[in-house]
Amino acid sequence: MTTLHSASPQRFAPSALTRTLAWLRLCAITGQSSAVLVAALWMGMDVPVLPLMVAIGFHAVFAAFASWRLTQPWPVREWETIGHIAVDTIVLWCLLYFTGGATNPFVTLLLMPIALGAAALTVPALLAVSALTGLAYLMLLVHYVPLPPIMEGPGGFALHVIGMAVNFVITAALLGFFINRLATAVRAQQGEVQRVRERALRDEGILAIATQAAGAAHELNTPLSTMRTLLPELRREHAANTVLAEDLALMQEQVERCRGILREMVAFGKAQLSQEDEQMSLGAFVRGCLERFQLLRPEAELELELDAATADTVLRSPPGMRHALINLLNNAADASAARGSQRVALRVRHQGGWLELRVSDQGPGFAVGRPGSVLGQSQKQGGLGIGLTLAEATAERLNGELTAVNTSEGAEVSIRLPLSAIAAE
């Protein structure tokens, strides 16, 4: 839990920057090649074509390697991102060295790594990138191959101004597009971290409830055992009193039911600790859940929709899946009872690679929730308020989802689970 709470989107930003650099590198190679060919062939400028094309060729080889690297599962570290920036800066330095150094109008492209790094790198890494590009610029002030004589005179100055205009357009377009791309990626990562934090907080609450439930189950076992011992004696003593005997028999039945629930809680806890899933057909799983539900709510009028082909699907049923479905059925029965109805419907469908369990009722439905919330606020009264939360947590743990919608008759809650997570191999 601590790791999730302390996670920061800054850790993921180098990966987004490295992918952005990969796209920018392809654009740079295309632009550099075009510029060299136009200057040498169309404008007739005496530039060292061979060294320039060798540098661009090396850049293309590195671009291919970087693209392959991004397809690998290894995480991209910040030092690796700095290495990519260093290679790009060195190649750009070589191109500028053979084309006039600091007098080249495209020398301001050295600022591009700093601008992109500022959106994704930590302060020490950004200082390292700034030092590298600053050193490259200082070297270009002293060491460079002068531009050809065509750049001297009024015509050369006009050509220099045109180069500066082209450089401005390129810089503005690249900065606008790629910084927006980086910012979008960072915002998406921040949203994911926020969702992970919320899920962690919810799981902590569920864990606290589970701890309290375990303690209560342990404490309830003693009074239930005492009642289980005394009730048969009371029944024998008052066998002549028919009414009292019937009440005592009902109490004994309820005590046995409570003990059965406690035993199921213990068995569920052991299954969770062992991480062993129970294999059974979907039909047997649904029938088992409905039998348990009918014991809990004998007054409910249950309608089941399950075709034979879907019922034969073999599941690796996780322990929490049964409790999630029973919780939804129990909530539906409570909601229907709020409007004087006992009807509850369960529809089980197999669509593509997904299993869908739909539970509908004839209750008052859900109140409007906060924007972006899948589940609104239940209008059912008298509940503990954790049934939907537990079911949603189970669905998310199995890579599924829980949705709730209001219908013309009441409400419908659906659990969608991928068969890859619950189907037997």
Tab-separated table of C-alpha atoms in Angstrom:
chain	number	residue	atom	x	y	z
A	1	MET	CA	0.000	0.000	0.000
A	2	THR	CA	2.820	2.406	0.824
A	3	THR	CA	4.355	1.977	-2.614
A	4	LEU	CA	1.099	2.866	-4.306
A	5	HIS	CA	0.611	5.981	-2.190
A	6	SER	CA	4.139	7.236	-2.760
A	7	ALA	CA	4.149	6.582	-6.488
A	8	SER	CA	4.720	9.644	-8.649
A	9	PRO	CA	3.976	10.221	-12.308
A	10	GLN	CA	7.535	11.593	-12.672
A	11	ARG	CA	8.822	8.017	-12.631
A	12	PHE	CA	6.928	7.220	-15.831
A	13	ALA	CA	7.726	10.450	-17.731
A	14	PRO	CA	11.135	9.291	-19.139
A	15	SER	CA	9.320	6.529	-21.011
A	16	ALA	CA	6.944	9.044	-22.611
A	17	LEU	CA	9.879	11.349	-23.488
A	18	THR	CA	11.841	8.473	-25.050
A	19	ARG	CA	8.889	7.562	-27.272
A	20	THR	CA	8.491	11.200	-28.250
A	21	LEU	CA	12.194	11.374	-29.116
A	22	ALA	CA	11.770	8.320	-31.346
A	23	TRP	CA	9.146	10.126	-33.442
A	24	LEU	CA	11.142	13.364	-33.399
A	25	ARG	CA	14.255	11.479	-34.512
A	26	LEU	CA	12.485	10.150	-37.605
A	27	CYS	CA	11.343	13.676	-38.472
A	28	ALA	CA	14.864	15.000	-37.937
A	29	ILE	CA	16.451	12.367	-40.195
A	30	THR	CA	13.976	13.149	-42.964
A	31	GLY	CA	14.517	16.904	-42.615
A	32	GLN	CA	18.307	16.637	-42.392
A	33	SER	CA	18.564	14.430	-45.473
A	34	SER	CA	16.299	16.738	-47.454
A	35	ALA	CA	18.229	19.829	-46.383
A	36	VAL	CA	21.616	18.364	-47.390
A	37	LEU	CA	20.343	17.182	-50.773
A	38	VAL	CA	18.600	20.487	-51.533
A	39	ALA	CA	21.702	22.505	-50.556
A	40	ALA	CA	24.099	20.312	-52.548
A	41	LEU	CA	22.057	19.444	-55.637
A	42	TRP	CA	19.475	22.191	-56.121
A	43	MET	CA	21.268	25.229	-54.654
A	44	GLY	CA	24.723	24.046	-55.740
A	45	MET	CA	26.335	24.807	-52.370
A	46	ASP	CA	29.786	23.348	-51.761
A	47	VAL	CA	29.013	21.424	-48.561
A	48	PRO	CA	30.809	18.225	-47.390
A	49	VAL	CA	28.073	15.807	-48.445
A	50	LEU	CA	29.902	12.607	-47.473
A	51	PRO	CA	30.528	13.474	-43.774
A	52	LEU	CA	26.997	14.837	-43.464
A	53	MET	CA	25.387	11.719	-44.938
A	54	VAL	CA	27.566	9.480	-42.731
A	55	ALA	CA	26.323	11.341	-39.642
A	56	ILE	CA	22.721	11.081	-40.840
A	57	GLY	CA	23.216	7.379	-41.629
A	58	PHE	CA	24.515	6.766	-38.105
A	59	HIS	CA	21.482	8.637	-36.781
A	60	ALA	CA	19.195	6.361	-38.847
A	61	VAL	CA	20.877	3.231	-37.453
A	62	PHE	CA	20.464	4.536	-33.919
A	63	ALA	CA	16.809	5.384	-34.654
A	64	ALA	CA	16.202	1.776	-35.715
A	65	PHE	CA	17.872	0.514	-32.532
A	66	ALA	CA	15.860	2.931	-30.360
A	67	SER	CA	12.602	1.845	-32.004
A	68	TRP	CA	13.456	-1.810	-31.331
A	69	ARG	CA	14.374	-0.968	-27.746
A	70	LEU	CA	10.960	0.574	-27.111
A	71	THR	CA	9.278	-2.707	-28.080
A	72	GLN	CA	11.077	-4.567	-25.279
A	73	PRO	CA	9.463	-5.093	-21.843
A	74	TRP	CA	12.359	-3.548	-19.883
A	75	PRO	CA	11.469	-0.291	-18.174
A	76	VAL	CA	13.007	2.878	-19.619
A	77	ARG	CA	15.215	4.538	-17.014
A	78	GLU	CA	16.040	8.210	-16.866
A	79	TRP	CA	19.739	7.644	-17.580
A	80	GLU	CA	18.778	5.789	-20.749
A	81	THR	CA	16.666	8.736	-21.882
A	82	ILE	CA	19.649	11.040	-21.272
A	83	GLY	CA	21.755	8.698	-23.429
A	84	HIS	CA	19.266	9.002	-26.303
A	85	ILE	CA	19.322	12.783	-25.986
A	86	ALA	CA	23.137	12.727	-25.954
A	87	VAL	CA	23.292	10.747	-29.224
A	88	ASP	CA	20.827	13.114	-30.896
A	89	THR	CA	22.796	16.153	-29.669
A	90	ILE	CA	26.135	14.748	-30.891
A	91	VAL	CA	24.693	14.007	-34.347
A	92	LEU	CA	23.219	17.515	-34.548
A	93	TRP	CA	26.595	18.934	-33.439
A	94	CYS	CA	28.348	17.045	-36.243
A	95	LEU	CA	25.906	18.375	-38.837
A	96	LEU	CA	26.297	21.931	-37.575
A	97	TYR	CA	30.102	21.554	-37.393
A	98	PHE	CA	30.294	20.884	-41.150
A	99	THR	CA	27.801	23.632	-42.009
A	100	GLY	CA	29.042	26.792	-40.345
A	101	GLY	CA	28.797	26.003	-36.633
A	102	ALA	CA	27.143	28.761	-34.585
A	103	THR	CA	26.631	30.859	-37.742
A	104	ASN	CA	24.169	28.264	-39.081
A	105	PRO	CA	20.574	29.535	-38.586
A	106	PHE	CA	19.539	26.070	-37.394
A	107	VAL	CA	21.876	26.171	-34.386
A	108	THR	CA	18.934	26.996	-32.114
A	109	LEU	CA	17.711	23.434	-32.612
A	110	LEU	CA	20.135	22.609	-29.791
A	111	LEU	CA	17.484	24.058	-27.462
A	112	MET	CA	15.010	21.330	-28.438
A	113	PRO	CA	16.377	18.645	-26.023
A	114	ILE	CA	16.220	21.148	-23.123
A	115	ALA	CA	12.625	22.138	-23.937
A	116	LEU	CA	11.457	18.523	-24.162
A	117	GLY	CA	13.472	17.410	-21.135
A	118	ALA	CA	11.994	20.149	-18.964
A	119	ALA	CA	8.571	18.488	-19.262
A	120	ALA	CA	9.720	15.035	-18.227
A	121	LEU	CA	13.118	14.876	-16.515
A	122	THR	CA	14.167	15.512	-12.949
A	123	VAL	CA	16.236	18.606	-12.147
A	124	PRO	CA	19.656	16.810	-12.091
A	125	ALA	CA	18.901	15.107	-15.412
A	126	LEU	CA	17.753	18.388	-16.951
A	127	LEU	CA	20.963	20.087	-15.747
A	128	ALA	CA	23.001	17.316	-17.388
A	129	VAL	CA	21.171	17.785	-20.695
A	130	SER	CA	21.587	21.567	-20.469
A	131	ALA	CA	25.313	21.186	-19.798
A	132	LEU	CA	25.702	18.866	-22.790
A	133	THR	CA	23.897	21.168	-25.223
A	134	GLY	CA	25.662	24.231	-23.792
A	135	LEU	CA	29.044	22.565	-24.316
A	136	ALA	CA	28.055	21.673	-27.891
A	137	TYR	CA	27.117	25.284	-28.587
A	138	LEU	CA	30.349	26.654	-27.085
A	139	MET	CA	32.420	24.277	-29.224
A	140	LEU	CA	30.526	25.374	-32.324
A	141	LEU	CA	31.482	28.979	-31.571
A	142	VAL	CA	35.157	28.071	-31.984
A	143	HIS	CA	35.450	24.887	-34.031
A	144	TYR	CA	33.476	24.562	-37.268
A	145	VAL	CA	33.815	24.328	-41.026
A	146	PRO	CA	32.829	27.727	-42.534
A	147	LEU	CA	29.875	27.959	-44.857
A	148	PRO	CA	30.629	28.179	-48.608
A	149	PRO	CA	31.230	31.614	-50.228
A	150	ILE	CA	27.666	31.716	-51.528
A	151	MET	CA	26.600	32.781	-48.021
A	152	GLU	CA	28.751	35.950	-48.200
A	153	GLY	CA	27.264	39.265	-49.330
A	154	PRO	CA	23.660	40.575	-49.440
A	155	GLY	CA	22.338	37.413	-51.108
A	156	GLY	CA	23.887	35.258	-48.441
A	157	PHE	CA	22.331	37.380	-45.694
A	158	ALA	CA	18.886	37.010	-47.309
A	159	LEU	CA	19.446	33.252	-47.471
A	160	HIS	CA	20.435	33.287	-43.794
A	161	VAL	CA	17.209	35.139	-42.903
A	162	ILE	CA	15.176	32.585	-44.876
A	163	GLY	CA	16.943	29.823	-42.969
A	164	MET	CA	16.088	31.502	-39.678
A	165	ALA	CA	12.408	31.737	-40.740
A	166	VAL	CA	12.354	28.043	-41.682
A	167	ASN	CA	14.074	27.207	-38.396
A	168	PHE	CA	11.441	29.208	-36.477
A	169	VAL	CA	8.569	27.388	-38.186
A	170	ILE	CA	10.144	23.986	-37.566
A	171	THR	CA	10.910	24.755	-33.932
A	172	ALA	CA	7.433	26.142	-33.226
A	173	ALA	CA	5.700	23.176	-34.887
A	174	LEU	CA	7.832	20.552	-33.174
A	175	LEU	CA	7.637	22.178	-29.737
A	176	GLY	CA	3.877	22.676	-29.972
A	177	PHE	CA	3.143	19.148	-31.152
A	178	PHE	CA	5.567	17.122	-29.068
A	179	ILE	CA	5.252	19.071	-25.815
A	180	ASN	CA	1.480	18.703	-26.098
A	181	ARG	CA	2.025	14.990	-26.702
A	182	LEU	CA	4.222	14.764	-23.588
A	183	ALA	CA	1.772	16.732	-21.480
A	184	THR	CA	-1.099	14.473	-22.570
A	185	ALA	CA	0.901	11.380	-21.636
A	186	VAL	CA	1.826	12.833	-18.251
A	187	ARG	CA	-1.805	13.781	-17.526
A	188	ALA	CA	-2.934	10.274	-18.434
A	189	GLN	CA	-0.309	8.796	-16.096
A	190	GLN	CA	-1.365	11.134	-13.305
A	191	GLY	CA	-4.961	10.007	-13.757
A	192	GLU	CA	-3.895	6.361	-13.613
A	193	VAL	CA	-1.912	6.973	-10.431
A	194	GLN	CA	-4.952	8.699	-8.911
A	195	ARG	CA	-7.145	5.720	-9.796
A	196	VAL	CA	-4.597	3.370	-8.229
A	197	ARG	CA	-4.577	5.476	-5.071
A	198	GLU	CA	-8.373	5.458	-4.859
A	199	ARG	CA	-8.426	1.705	-5.398
A	200	ALA	CA	-5.793	1.237	-2.702
A	201	LEU	CA	-7.815	3.328	-0.250
A	202	ARG	CA	-10.932	1.333	-1.037
A	203	ASP	CA	-9.052	-1.956	-0.621
A	204	GLU	CA	-7.731	-0.735	2.730
A	205	GLY	CA	-11.313	-0.081	3.820
A	206	ILE	CA	-12.384	-3.532	2.664
A	207	LEU	CA	-9.433	-5.061	4.501
A	208	ALA	CA	-10.462	-3.235	7.687
A	209	ILE	CA	-14.012	-4.557	7.324
A	210	ALA	CA	-12.675	-8.061	6.718
A	211	THR	CA	-10.505	-7.831	9.838
A	212	GLN	CA	-13.485	-6.734	11.917
A	213	ALA	CA	-15.595	-9.514	10.409
A	214	ALA	CA	-12.956	-12.113	11.258
A	215	GLY	CA	-12.828	-10.897	14.850
A	216	ALA	CA	-16.624	-10.870	15.114
A	217	ALA	CA	-16.825	-14.398	13.677
A	218	HIS	CA	-14.320	-15.629	16.247
A	219	GLU	CA	-16.252	-14.001	19.092
A	220	LEU	CA	-19.661	-15.182	17.867
A	221	ASN	CA	-18.594	-18.811	17.780
A	222	THR	CA	-18.676	-19.088	21.622
A	223	PRO	CA	-22.227	-17.768	22.221
A	224	LEU	CA	-23.521	-19.779	19.272
A	225	SER	CA	-22.015	-22.946	20.711
A	226	THR	CA	-23.645	-22.166	24.063
A	227	MET	CA	-27.034	-21.596	22.429
A	228	ARG	CA	-26.635	-24.771	20.371
A	229	THR	CA	-26.115	-26.707	23.624
A	230	LEU	CA	-28.977	-25.113	25.580
A	231	LEU	CA	-31.717	-25.058	22.938
A	232	PRO	CA	-32.186	-28.874	22.730
A	233	GLU	CA	-32.526	-29.015	26.535
A	234	LEU	CA	-35.101	-26.199	26.494
A	235	ARG	CA	-37.045	-28.007	23.786
A	236	ARG	CA	-37.145	-31.181	25.897
A	237	GLU	CA	-38.213	-29.272	28.985
A	238	HIS	CA	-41.047	-27.477	27.180
A	239	ALA	CA	-42.124	-30.216	24.810
A	240	ALA	CA	-45.706	-29.899	26.063
A	241	ASN	CA	-45.930	-26.235	25.069
A	242	THR	CA	-46.465	-26.499	21.312
A	243	VAL	CA	-46.089	-22.806	20.511
A	244	LEU	CA	-42.898	-22.413	22.533
A	245	ALA	CA	-41.507	-25.644	21.108
A	246	GLU	CA	-42.001	-24.306	17.574
A	247	ASP	CA	-40.234	-21.054	18.469
A	248	LEU	CA	-37.353	-22.936	20.048
A	249	ALA	CA	-37.071	-25.152	16.971
A	250	LEU	CA	-36.909	-22.053	14.778
A	251	MET	CA	-34.230	-20.560	17.008
A	252	GLN	CA	-32.203	-23.759	16.830
A	253	GLU	CA	-32.507	-23.726	13.049
A	254	GLN	CA	-31.279	-20.121	12.934
A	255	VAL	CA	-28.361	-20.937	15.217
A	256	GLU	CA	-27.326	-23.776	12.896
A	257	ARG	CA	-27.617	-21.404	9.974
A	258	CYS	CA	-25.341	-18.877	11.705
A	259	ARG	CA	-22.802	-21.593	12.430
A	260	GLY	CA	-22.921	-22.629	8.789
A	261	ILE	CA	-22.232	-19.045	7.713
A	262	LEU	CA	-19.263	-18.863	10.068
A	263	ARG	CA	-17.891	-22.134	8.693
A	264	GLU	CA	-18.241	-20.755	5.165
A	265	MET	CA	-16.356	-17.609	6.204
A	266	VAL	CA	-13.498	-19.727	7.543
A	267	ALA	CA	-13.451	-21.887	4.409
A	268	PHE	CA	-13.498	-18.762	2.225
A	269	GLY	CA	-10.536	-17.309	4.142
A	270	LYS	CA	-8.548	-20.522	3.746
A	271	ALA	CA	-9.318	-20.604	0.019
A	272	GLN	CA	-8.167	-17.014	-0.347
A	273	LEU	CA	-4.902	-17.749	1.437
A	274	SER	CA	-4.240	-20.884	-0.612
A	275	GLN	CA	-5.012	-19.023	-3.889
A	276	GLU	CA	-6.648	-22.193	-5.231
A	277	ASP	CA	-9.644	-21.667	-7.497
A	278	GLU	CA	-12.580	-24.053	-7.537
A	279	GLN	CA	-13.279	-25.651	-10.921
A	280	MET	CA	-16.892	-26.280	-11.901
A	281	SER	CA	-19.295	-25.686	-14.766
A	282	LEU	CA	-20.985	-22.322	-15.003
A	283	GLY	CA	-24.360	-24.013	-14.553
A	284	ALA	CA	-23.263	-25.659	-11.303
A	285	PHE	CA	-21.788	-22.378	-10.079
A	286	VAL	CA	-24.993	-20.447	-10.775
A	287	ARG	CA	-27.179	-23.159	-9.219
A	288	GLY	CA	-25.021	-23.173	-6.088
A	289	CYS	CA	-25.303	-19.392	-5.775
A	290	LEU	CA	-29.075	-19.498	-6.283
A	291	GLU	CA	-29.536	-22.259	-3.712
A	292	ARG	CA	-27.647	-20.200	-1.167
A	293	PHE	CA	-29.643	-17.101	-2.128
A	294	GLN	CA	-32.963	-18.943	-1.769
A	295	LEU	CA	-31.959	-20.048	1.721
A	296	LEU	CA	-31.245	-16.430	2.599
A	297	ARG	CA	-34.316	-15.028	0.844
A	298	PRO	CA	-36.956	-17.763	0.518
A	299	GLU	CA	-39.625	-15.182	-0.311
A	300	ALA	CA	-37.819	-13.941	-3.444
A	301	GLU	CA	-39.265	-14.809	-6.852
A	302	LEU	CA	-36.167	-15.585	-8.915
A	303	GLU	CA	-36.095	-15.639	-12.700
A	304	LEU	CA	-33.051	-17.275	-14.348
A	305	GLU	CA	-31.971	-16.964	-17.966
A	306	LEU	CA	-29.103	-19.335	-18.820
A	307	ASP	CA	-28.798	-21.318	-22.037
A	308	ALA	CA	-27.362	-24.828	-22.121
A	309	ALA	CA	-24.238	-23.940	-24.132
A	310	THR	CA	-23.253	-21.211	-21.677
A	311	ALA	CA	-24.022	-23.456	-18.686
A	312	ASP	CA	-21.456	-26.033	-19.891
A	313	THR	CA	-18.572	-23.535	-19.702
A	314	VAL	CA	-16.046	-24.724	-17.129
A	315	LEU	CA	-14.845	-22.028	-14.726
A	316	ARG	CA	-11.953	-21.600	-12.352
A	317	SER	CA	-14.312	-19.948	-9.908
A	318	PRO	CA	-12.458	-17.625	-7.505
A	319	PRO	CA	-13.945	-17.651	-3.989
A	320	GLY	CA	-14.949	-13.994	-4.100
A	321	MET	CA	-16.990	-14.407	-7.285
A	322	ARG	CA	-19.725	-16.393	-5.510
A	323	HIS	CA	-20.065	-13.807	-2.742
A	324	ALA	CA	-20.181	-10.975	-5.282
A	325	LEU	CA	-23.101	-12.560	-7.138
A	326	ILE	CA	-24.984	-13.367	-3.932
A	327	ASN	CA	-24.464	-9.774	-2.737
A	328	LEU	CA	-25.969	-8.436	-5.959
A	329	LEU	CA	-28.944	-10.814	-5.736
A	330	ASN	CA	-29.535	-9.869	-2.112
A	331	ASN	CA	-29.349	-6.148	-2.958
A	332	ALA	CA	-31.811	-6.690	-5.803
A	333	ALA	CA	-34.237	-8.516	-3.472
A	334	ASP	CA	-34.042	-5.637	-0.977
A	335	ALA	CA	-34.611	-3.066	-3.728
A	336	SER	CA	-37.642	-4.929	-5.105
A	337	ALA	CA	-39.064	-5.341	-1.601
A	338	ALA	CA	-38.917	-1.549	-1.174
A	339	ARG	CA	-41.662	-1.323	-3.816
A	340	GLY	CA	-43.657	-4.299	-2.621
A	341	SER	CA	-42.272	-6.719	-5.201
A	342	GLN	CA	-40.356	-9.968	-4.736
A	343	ARG	CA	-39.109	-10.333	-8.314
A	344	VAL	CA	-35.364	-10.694	-9.021
A	345	ALA	CA	-33.950	-11.670	-12.416
A	346	LEU	CA	-30.533	-13.142	-13.272
A	347	ARG	CA	-29.405	-13.301	-16.894
A	348	VAL	CA	-26.150	-15.080	-17.719
A	349	ARG	CA	-24.662	-14.523	-21.159
A	350	HIS	CA	-21.484	-15.479	-22.968
A	351	GLN	CA	-20.457	-12.884	-25.558
A	352	GLY	CA	-17.135	-13.243	-27.304
A	353	GLY	CA	-14.444	-13.642	-24.669
A	354	TRP	CA	-16.588	-12.208	-21.869
A	355	LEU	CA	-19.005	-13.636	-19.314
A	356	GLU	CA	-21.790	-11.282	-18.306
A	357	LEU	CA	-23.973	-11.686	-15.199
A	358	ARG	CA	-26.926	-9.272	-15.142
A	359	VAL	CA	-29.033	-8.871	-11.998
A	360	SER	CA	-32.191	-6.765	-12.314
A	361	ASP	CA	-34.839	-5.702	-9.806
A	362	GLN	CA	-38.060	-3.734	-9.616
A	363	GLY	CA	-36.864	-1.261	-7.012
A	364	PRO	CA	-36.456	2.533	-6.974
A	365	GLY	CA	-33.173	2.395	-8.888
A	366	PHE	CA	-30.016	4.414	-8.302
A	367	ALA	CA	-29.760	8.092	-7.508
A	368	VAL	CA	-27.572	10.162	-9.819
A	369	GLY	CA	-23.927	9.730	-8.801
A	370	ARG	CA	-21.048	12.101	-9.220
A	371	PRO	CA	-19.927	12.754	-12.806
A	372	GLY	CA	-17.696	9.968	-14.113
A	373	SER	CA	-18.912	7.500	-11.521
A	374	VAL	CA	-20.129	4.174	-12.861
A	375	LEU	CA	-22.253	3.551	-9.825
A	376	GLY	CA	-24.674	6.073	-8.486
A	377	GLN	CA	-25.919	6.065	-4.933
A	378	SER	CA	-28.278	3.240	-4.061
A	379	GLN	CA	-31.642	4.310	-2.695
A	380	LYS	CA	-32.063	1.068	-0.765
A	381	GLN	CA	-32.609	1.691	2.938
A	382	GLY	CA	-31.333	-0.368	5.856
A	383	GLY	CA	-28.290	-1.930	4.177
A	384	LEU	CA	-24.650	-1.792	5.225
A	385	GLY	CA	-23.709	0.008	2.019
A	386	ILE	CA	-20.784	-2.243	1.056
A	387	GLY	CA	-22.428	-4.856	-1.196
A	388	LEU	CA	-21.766	-3.021	-4.457
A	389	THR	CA	-18.299	-1.976	-3.295
A	390	LEU	CA	-17.307	-5.569	-2.565
A	391	ALA	CA	-18.737	-6.765	-5.882
A	392	GLU	CA	-16.905	-4.006	-7.771
A	393	ALA	CA	-13.628	-4.851	-6.027
A	394	THR	CA	-14.039	-8.522	-7.003
A	395	ALA	CA	-14.767	-7.587	-10.632
A	396	GLU	CA	-11.694	-5.344	-10.837
A	397	ARG	CA	-9.501	-8.012	-9.263
A	398	LEU	CA	-10.550	-10.347	-12.097
A	399	ASN	CA	-9.856	-7.661	-14.759
A	400	GLY	CA	-13.577	-7.124	-15.265
A	401	GLU	CA	-16.004	-4.310	-14.603
A	402	LEU	CA	-19.211	-3.609	-12.715
A	403	THR	CA	-21.855	-1.331	-14.223
A	404	ALA	CA	-25.214	-0.177	-12.899
A	405	VAL	CA	-28.033	1.442	-14.862
A	406	ASN	CA	-31.612	2.396	-14.159
A	407	THR	CA	-34.284	0.644	-16.229
A	408	SER	CA	-37.973	1.285	-16.788
A	409	GLU	CA	-38.793	-1.308	-14.099
A	410	GLY	CA	-36.018	-0.618	-11.592
A	411	ALA	CA	-32.266	-1.109	-11.868
A	412	GLU	CA	-29.834	-3.540	-13.453
A	413	VAL	CA	-26.327	-4.304	-12.224
A	414	SER	CA	-23.951	-6.205	-14.515
A	415	ILE	CA	-20.642	-7.937	-13.873
A	416	ARG	CA	-18.527	-8.452	-17.000
A	417	LEU	CA	-15.569	-10.775	-16.574
A	418	PRO	CA	-13.030	-11.924	-19.176
A	419	LEU	CA	-13.101	-15.687	-19.697
A	420	SER	CA	-9.319	-15.600	-19.879
A	421	ALA	CA	-9.325	-14.818	-16.131
A	422	ILE	CA	-11.995	-17.274	-14.951
A	423	ALA	CA	-12.351	-20.022	-17.566
A	424	ALA	CA	-10.566	-23.354	-16.973
A	425	GLU	CA	-7.744	-24.114	-19.371
